[in-house]
Every structure is written in structure tokens, then in C-alpha cells.
Amino acid sequence: QAQLMEIGGGSVQAGGTLRLSCRVPTYAYRRACLAWFRQAPDTERAEVASIYTQDGRHGAPLYADSVKGRFAISRDNAKNTVVLQMNSLQPEDTAMYYCAARPLDSNPETCRGLEYTDWGQGTQVTVSS
């Protein structure tokens, strides 16, 4: 299993912004699904955003309803990272955030709900009111 590494996170006030970055395995350039998940205390881990990548290009990103219009996932091929830009943060966004990746042999119907094989250790995001 490949180890991913998240960078970013921290504490902000409601309405603020944060940018998370995650170094992904080299296979992510060829064909993979990349995603961000989050887990708040006493809750299950939930998918926040996902994106399909192939040969340096990427498909349309997918978002959880709770973050649509506020978060944006993107792929930086030059830095081999996946980025989660988080705007208009709210206290309910407080959670541990994880990046995840899975190599693919063929085009998936969707990256949403996929069982991811490689994970980062997580980075804490805290939003105060």
C-alpha cells in the first residue's frame, strides 16, 4: 500500500478558508480515483469530494451535498498532489480530513463510494463560531 501525506489544516473562524494538499502515489497520474474524506468525533468517515484522473487529465469532480459550492477538489500534476480548497468554512466542517487514492485498471462508472486502498494519516480542521 502506498502512503499518502496530507499538508495543511488548522484552525479558522467561521467564514474562513483553508487549503489541504496531499501528495499522492505516482500511479495517480496514469489512472486513479482520488478523494477527500472527513470524520468528526463519534461519526463515521464520510466522503467529501472525489475526482477521476487519467494520463494527467481529470474528470468532473463530485461533492457531498454539504460542501457543494464551498469546497473544490483539484489535481496538481506538477506537484503530484490532490488539493481541497475549502471556503466559507462552518463549525460543522470541523473534522479530521483524510486523502485517499485507488489505482484503476479501467474507467470507473464513478469514483463516489469506491473502496479506496491507500490513505493518509489525516489532518485536523477546526472551525470556530
JSON list of C-alpha atoms in Angstrom, two decimals:
[
{"chain": "A", "resi": 1, "resn": "GLN", "atom": "CA", "xyz": [0.00, 0.00, 0.00]},
{"chain": "A", "resi": 2, "resn": "ALA", "atom": "CA", "xyz": [1.16, 3.50, -0.85]},
{"chain": "A", "resi": 3, "resn": "GLN", "atom": "CA", "xyz": [1.32, 6.08, 1.90]},
{"chain": "A", "resi": 4, "resn": "LEU", "atom": "CA", "xyz": [-0.25, 9.44, 1.27]},
{"chain": "A", "resi": 5, "resn": "MET", "atom": "CA", "xyz": [0.64, 12.59, 3.16]},
{"chain": "A", "resi": 6, "resn": "GLU", "atom": "CA", "xyz": [-1.70, 15.48, 3.89]},
{"chain": "A", "resi": 7, "resn": "ILE", "atom": "CA", "xyz": [-0.45, 19.03, 4.31]},
{"chain": "A", "resi": 8, "resn": "GLY", "atom": "CA", "xyz": [-2.48, 21.92, 5.64]},
{"chain": "A", "resi": 9, "resn": "GLY", "atom": "CA", "xyz": [-5.35, 22.02, 8.07]},
{"chain": "A", "resi": 10, "resn": "GLY", "atom": "CA", "xyz": [-5.51, 24.08, 11.23]},
{"chain": "A", "resi": 11, "resn": "SER", "atom": "CA", "xyz": [-7.96, 26.34, 13.00]},
{"chain": "A", "resi": 12, "resn": "VAL", "atom": "CA", "xyz": [-10.04, 29.12, 11.46]},
{"chain": "A", "resi": 13, "resn": "GLN", "atom": "CA", "xyz": [-13.10, 31.14, 12.31]},
{"chain": "A", "resi": 14, "resn": "ALA", "atom": "CA", "xyz": [-16.41, 30.57, 10.60]},
{"chain": "A", "resi": 15, "resn": "GLY", "atom": "CA", "xyz": [-16.39, 32.02, 7.11]},
{"chain": "A", "resi": 16, "resn": "GLY", "atom": "CA", "xyz": [-12.68, 31.44, 6.72]},
{"chain": "A", "resi": 17, "resn": "THR", "atom": "CA", "xyz": [-10.75, 29.39, 4.20]},
{"chain": "A", "resi": 18, "resn": "LEU", "atom": "CA", "xyz": [-8.25, 26.55, 4.34]},
{"chain": "A", "resi": 19, "resn": "ARG", "atom": "CA", "xyz": [-6.37, 24.63, 1.70]},
{"chain": "A", "resi": 20, "resn": "LEU", "atom": "CA", "xyz": [-5.45, 20.99, 2.11]},
{"chain": "A", "resi": 21, "resn": "SER", "atom": "CA", "xyz": [-2.88, 19.32, -0.07]},
{"chain": "A", "resi": 22, "resn": "CYS", "atom": "CA", "xyz": [-1.97, 15.66, -0.32]},
{"chain": "A", "resi": 23, "resn": "ARG", "atom": "CA", "xyz": [0.96, 14.04, -2.07]},
{"chain": "A", "resi": 24, "resn": "VAL", "atom": "CA", "xyz": [-0.38, 11.04, -4.00]},
{"chain": "A", "resi": 25, "resn": "PRO", "atom": "CA", "xyz": [1.25, 7.92, -5.41]},
{"chain": "A", "resi": 26, "resn": "THR", "atom": "CA", "xyz": [2.77, 8.11, -8.87]},
{"chain": "A", "resi": 27, "resn": "TYR", "atom": "CA", "xyz": [0.11, 5.74, -10.22]},
{"chain": "A", "resi": 28, "resn": "ALA", "atom": "CA", "xyz": [-2.37, 8.57, -9.76]},
{"chain": "A", "resi": 29, "resn": "TYR", "atom": "CA", "xyz": [-1.02, 10.16, -12.94]},
{"chain": "A", "resi": 30, "resn": "ARG", "atom": "CA", "xyz": [-1.93, 7.14, -15.06]},
{"chain": "A", "resi": 31, "resn": "ARG", "atom": "CA", "xyz": [-5.41, 6.21, -13.85]},
{"chain": "A", "resi": 32, "resn": "ALA", "atom": "CA", "xyz": [-6.89, 6.55, -10.41]},
{"chain": "A", "resi": 33, "resn": "CYS", "atom": "CA", "xyz": [-9.65, 7.88, -8.23]},
{"chain": "A", "resi": 34, "resn": "LEU", "atom": "CA", "xyz": [-8.60, 10.45, -5.65]},
{"chain": "A", "resi": 35, "resn": "ALA", "atom": "CA", "xyz": [-10.77, 11.62, -2.81]},
{"chain": "A", "resi": 36, "resn": "TRP", "atom": "CA", "xyz": [-11.03, 13.55, 0.42]},
{"chain": "A", "resi": 37, "resn": "PHE", "atom": "CA", "xyz": [-12.90, 12.16, 3.40]},
{"chain": "A", "resi": 38, "resn": "ARG", "atom": "CA", "xyz": [-13.61, 13.57, 6.82]},
{"chain": "A", "resi": 39, "resn": "GLN", "atom": "CA", "xyz": [-14.52, 12.17, 10.19]},
{"chain": "A", "resi": 40, "resn": "ALA", "atom": "CA", "xyz": [-15.86, 14.14, 13.14]},
{"chain": "A", "resi": 41, "resn": "PRO", "atom": "CA", "xyz": [-15.86, 12.68, 16.67]},
{"chain": "A", "resi": 42, "resn": "ASP", "atom": "CA", "xyz": [-18.46, 9.94, 17.15]},
{"chain": "A", "resi": 43, "resn": "THR", "atom": "CA", "xyz": [-19.36, 9.89, 13.46]},
{"chain": "A", "resi": 44, "resn": "GLU", "atom": "CA", "xyz": [-18.49, 7.65, 10.54]},
{"chain": "A", "resi": 45, "resn": "ARG", "atom": "CA", "xyz": [-15.94, 8.71, 7.98]},
{"chain": "A", "resi": 46, "resn": "ALA", "atom": "CA", "xyz": [-17.69, 10.38, 5.07]},
{"chain": "A", "resi": 47, "resn": "GLU", "atom": "CA", "xyz": [-16.61, 11.20, 1.54]},
{"chain": "A", "resi": 48, "resn": "VAL", "atom": "CA", "xyz": [-16.34, 14.92, 0.89]},
{"chain": "A", "resi": 49, "resn": "ALA", "atom": "CA", "xyz": [-15.09, 15.09, -2.68]},
{"chain": "A", "resi": 50, "resn": "SER", "atom": "CA", "xyz": [-13.63, 12.84, -5.34]},
{"chain": "A", "resi": 51, "resn": "ILE", "atom": "CA", "xyz": [-12.09, 13.10, -8.76]},
{"chain": "A", "resi": 52, "resn": "TYR", "atom": "CA", "xyz": [-11.04, 10.71, -11.53]},
{"chain": "A", "resi": 53, "resn": "THR", "atom": "CA", "xyz": [-7.64, 11.17, -13.12]},
{"chain": "A", "resi": 54, "resn": "GLN", "atom": "CA", "xyz": [-6.11, 9.58, -16.24]},
{"chain": "A", "resi": 55, "resn": "ASP", "atom": "CA", "xyz": [-2.90, 10.43, -18.07]},
{"chain": "A", "resi": 56, "resn": "GLY", "atom": "CA", "xyz": [-2.68, 13.80, -16.40]},
{"chain": "A", "resi": 57, "resn": "ARG", "atom": "CA", "xyz": [-6.28, 14.78, -17.13]},
{"chain": "A", "resi": 58, "resn": "HIS", "atom": "CA", "xyz": [-9.20, 14.62, -14.75]},
{"chain": "A", "resi": 59, "resn": "GLY", "atom": "CA", "xyz": [-12.93, 14.19, -14.90]},
{"chain": "A", "resi": 60, "resn": "ALA", "atom": "CA", "xyz": [-15.68, 16.25, -13.32]},
{"chain": "A", "resi": 61, "resn": "PRO", "atom": "CA", "xyz": [-15.33, 16.39, -9.55]},
{"chain": "A", "resi": 62, "resn": "LEU", "atom": "CA", "xyz": [-18.02, 15.01, -7.26]},
{"chain": "A", "resi": 63, "resn": "TYR", "atom": "CA", "xyz": [-19.03, 16.58, -3.95]},
{"chain": "A", "resi": 64, "resn": "ALA", "atom": "CA", "xyz": [-21.08, 15.76, -0.91]},
{"chain": "A", "resi": 65, "resn": "ASP", "atom": "CA", "xyz": [-24.19, 17.95, -0.74]},
{"chain": "A", "resi": 66, "resn": "SER", "atom": "CA", "xyz": [-22.94, 19.53, 2.47]},
{"chain": "A", "resi": 67, "resn": "VAL", "atom": "CA", "xyz": [-19.90, 21.08, 0.76]},
{"chain": "A", "resi": 68, "resn": "LYS", "atom": "CA", "xyz": [-21.16, 21.84, -2.75]},
{"chain": "A", "resi": 69, "resn": "GLY", "atom": "CA", "xyz": [-20.38, 25.40, -3.75]},
{"chain": "A", "resi": 70, "resn": "ARG", "atom": "CA", "xyz": [-17.88, 25.81, -0.92]},
{"chain": "A", "resi": 71, "resn": "PHE", "atom": "CA", "xyz": [-15.19, 23.15, -1.47]},
{"chain": "A", "resi": 72, "resn": "ALA", "atom": "CA", "xyz": [-13.21, 22.39, -4.59]},
{"chain": "A", "resi": 73, "resn": "ILE", "atom": "CA", "xyz": [-11.04, 19.36, -5.32]},
{"chain": "A", "resi": 74, "resn": "SER", "atom": "CA", "xyz": [-8.31, 19.62, -7.94]},
{"chain": "A", "resi": 75, "resn": "ARG", "atom": "CA", "xyz": [-5.25, 17.79, -9.19]},
{"chain": "A", "resi": 76, "resn": "ASP", "atom": "CA", "xyz": [-1.81, 19.38, -9.46]},
{"chain": "A", "resi": 77, "resn": "ASN", "atom": "CA", "xyz": [0.19, 17.18, -11.80]},
{"chain": "A", "resi": 78, "resn": "ALA", "atom": "CA", "xyz": [3.38, 19.21, -11.46]},
{"chain": "A", "resi": 79, "resn": "LYS", "atom": "CA", "xyz": [3.43, 18.70, -7.70]},
{"chain": "A", "resi": 80, "resn": "ASN", "atom": "CA", "xyz": [1.78, 15.27, -7.80]},
{"chain": "A", "resi": 81, "resn": "THR", "atom": "CA", "xyz": [-0.82, 16.35, -5.30]},
{"chain": "A", "resi": 82, "resn": "VAL", "atom": "CA", "xyz": [-4.56, 16.49, -4.87]},
{"chain": "A", "resi": 83, "resn": "VAL", "atom": "CA", "xyz": [-5.86, 19.69, -3.33]},
{"chain": "A", "resi": 84, "resn": "LEU", "atom": "CA", "xyz": [-9.01, 20.50, -1.38]},
{"chain": "A", "resi": 85, "resn": "GLN", "atom": "CA", "xyz": [-9.79, 24.20, -1.29]},
{"chain": "A", "resi": 86, "resn": "MET", "atom": "CA", "xyz": [-12.29, 24.92, 1.47]},
{"chain": "A", "resi": 87, "resn": "ASN", "atom": "CA", "xyz": [-14.14, 28.23, 1.51]},
{"chain": "A", "resi": 88, "resn": "SER", "atom": "CA", "xyz": [-16.90, 29.61, 3.73]},
{"chain": "A", "resi": 89, "resn": "LEU", "atom": "CA", "xyz": [-15.99, 27.13, 6.43]},
{"chain": "A", "resi": 90, "resn": "GLN", "atom": "CA", "xyz": [-18.55, 26.44, 9.13]},
{"chain": "A", "resi": 91, "resn": "PRO", "atom": "CA", "xyz": [-18.25, 24.85, 12.59]},
{"chain": "A", "resi": 92, "resn": "GLU", "atom": "CA", "xyz": [-19.89, 21.69, 11.23]},
{"chain": "A", "resi": 93, "resn": "ASP", "atom": "CA", "xyz": [-16.89, 21.27, 8.91]},
{"chain": "A", "resi": 94, "resn": "THR", "atom": "CA", "xyz": [-14.72, 20.55, 11.94]},
{"chain": "A", "resi": 95, "resn": "ALA", "atom": "CA", "xyz": [-13.25, 17.08, 11.49]},
{"chain": "A", "resi": 96, "resn": "MET", "atom": "CA", "xyz": [-10.17, 15.07, 10.72]},
{"chain": "A", "resi": 97, "resn": "TYR", "atom": "CA", "xyz": [-9.64, 15.17, 6.96]},
{"chain": "A", "resi": 98, "resn": "TYR", "atom": "CA", "xyz": [-8.09, 12.28, 5.03]},
{"chain": "A", "resi": 99, "resn": "CYS", "atom": "CA", "xyz": [-6.97, 11.96, 1.45]},
{"chain": "A", "resi": 100, "resn": "ALA", "atom": "CA", "xyz": [-7.35, 8.64, -0.32]},
{"chain": "A", "resi": 101, "resn": "ALA", "atom": "CA", "xyz": [-6.38, 7.07, -3.62]},
{"chain": "A", "resi": 102, "resn": "ARG", "atom": "CA", "xyz": [-7.04, 3.93, -5.57]},
{"chain": "A", "resi": 103, "resn": "PRO", "atom": "CA", "xyz": [-5.33, 2.78, -8.77]},
{"chain": "A", "resi": 104, "resn": "LEU", "atom": "CA", "xyz": [-7.65, 1.62, -11.53]},
{"chain": "A", "resi": 105, "resn": "ASP", "atom": "CA", "xyz": [-7.40, -0.83, -14.42]},
{"chain": "A", "resi": 106, "resn": "SER", "atom": "CA", "xyz": [-10.34, 0.66, -16.28]},
{"chain": "A", "resi": 107, "resn": "ASN", "atom": "CA", "xyz": [-12.62, 3.69, -16.27]},
{"chain": "A", "resi": 108, "resn": "PRO", "atom": "CA", "xyz": [-14.99, 3.56, -13.30]},
{"chain": "A", "resi": 109, "resn": "GLU", "atom": "CA", "xyz": [-18.66, 4.48, -13.50]},
{"chain": "A", "resi": 110, "resn": "THR", "atom": "CA", "xyz": [-17.97, 6.84, -10.66]},
{"chain": "A", "resi": 111, "resn": "CYS", "atom": "CA", "xyz": [-15.34, 7.48, -8.01]},
{"chain": "A", "resi": 112, "resn": "ARG", "atom": "CA", "xyz": [-18.04, 8.10, -5.42]},
{"chain": "A", "resi": 113, "resn": "GLY", "atom": "CA", "xyz": [-18.42, 5.30, -2.92]},
{"chain": "A", "resi": 114, "resn": "LEU", "atom": "CA", "xyz": [-15.37, 3.46, -4.18]},
{"chain": "A", "resi": 115, "resn": "GLU", "atom": "CA", "xyz": [-13.36, 1.37, -1.75]},
{"chain": "A", "resi": 116, "resn": "TYR", "atom": "CA", "xyz": [-10.07, 3.25, -1.52]},
{"chain": "A", "resi": 117, "resn": "THR", "atom": "CA", "xyz": [-6.85, 1.34, -0.97]},
{"chain": "A", "resi": 118, "resn": "ASP", "atom": "CA", "xyz": [-4.35, 4.00, 0.08]},
{"chain": "A", "resi": 119, "resn": "TRP", "atom": "CA", "xyz": [-4.82, 6.59, 2.79]},
{"chain": "A", "resi": 120, "resn": "GLY", "atom": "CA", "xyz": [-3.12, 9.47, 4.50]},
{"chain": "A", "resi": 121, "resn": "GLN", "atom": "CA", "xyz": [-2.89, 9.77, 8.27]},
{"chain": "A", "resi": 122, "resn": "GLY", "atom": "CA", "xyz": [-5.24, 12.73, 8.39]},
{"chain": "A", "resi": 123, "resn": "THR", "atom": "CA", "xyz": [-5.06, 16.40, 9.24]},
{"chain": "A", "resi": 124, "resn": "GLN", "atom": "CA", "xyz": [-7.28, 18.24, 11.70]},
{"chain": "A", "resi": 125, "resn": "VAL", "atom": "CA", "xyz": [-9.54, 21.08, 10.61]},
{"chain": "A", "resi": 126, "resn": "THR", "atom": "CA", "xyz": [-11.22, 23.10, 13.36]},
{"chain": "A", "resi": 127, "resn": "VAL", "atom": "CA", "xyz": [-13.73, 25.87, 12.64]},
{"chain": "A", "resi": 128, "resn": "SER", "atom": "CA", "xyz": [-14.85, 28.09, 15.49]},
{"chain": "A", "resi": 129, "resn": "SER", "atom": "CA", "xyz": [-18.03, 30.15, 15.55]}
]
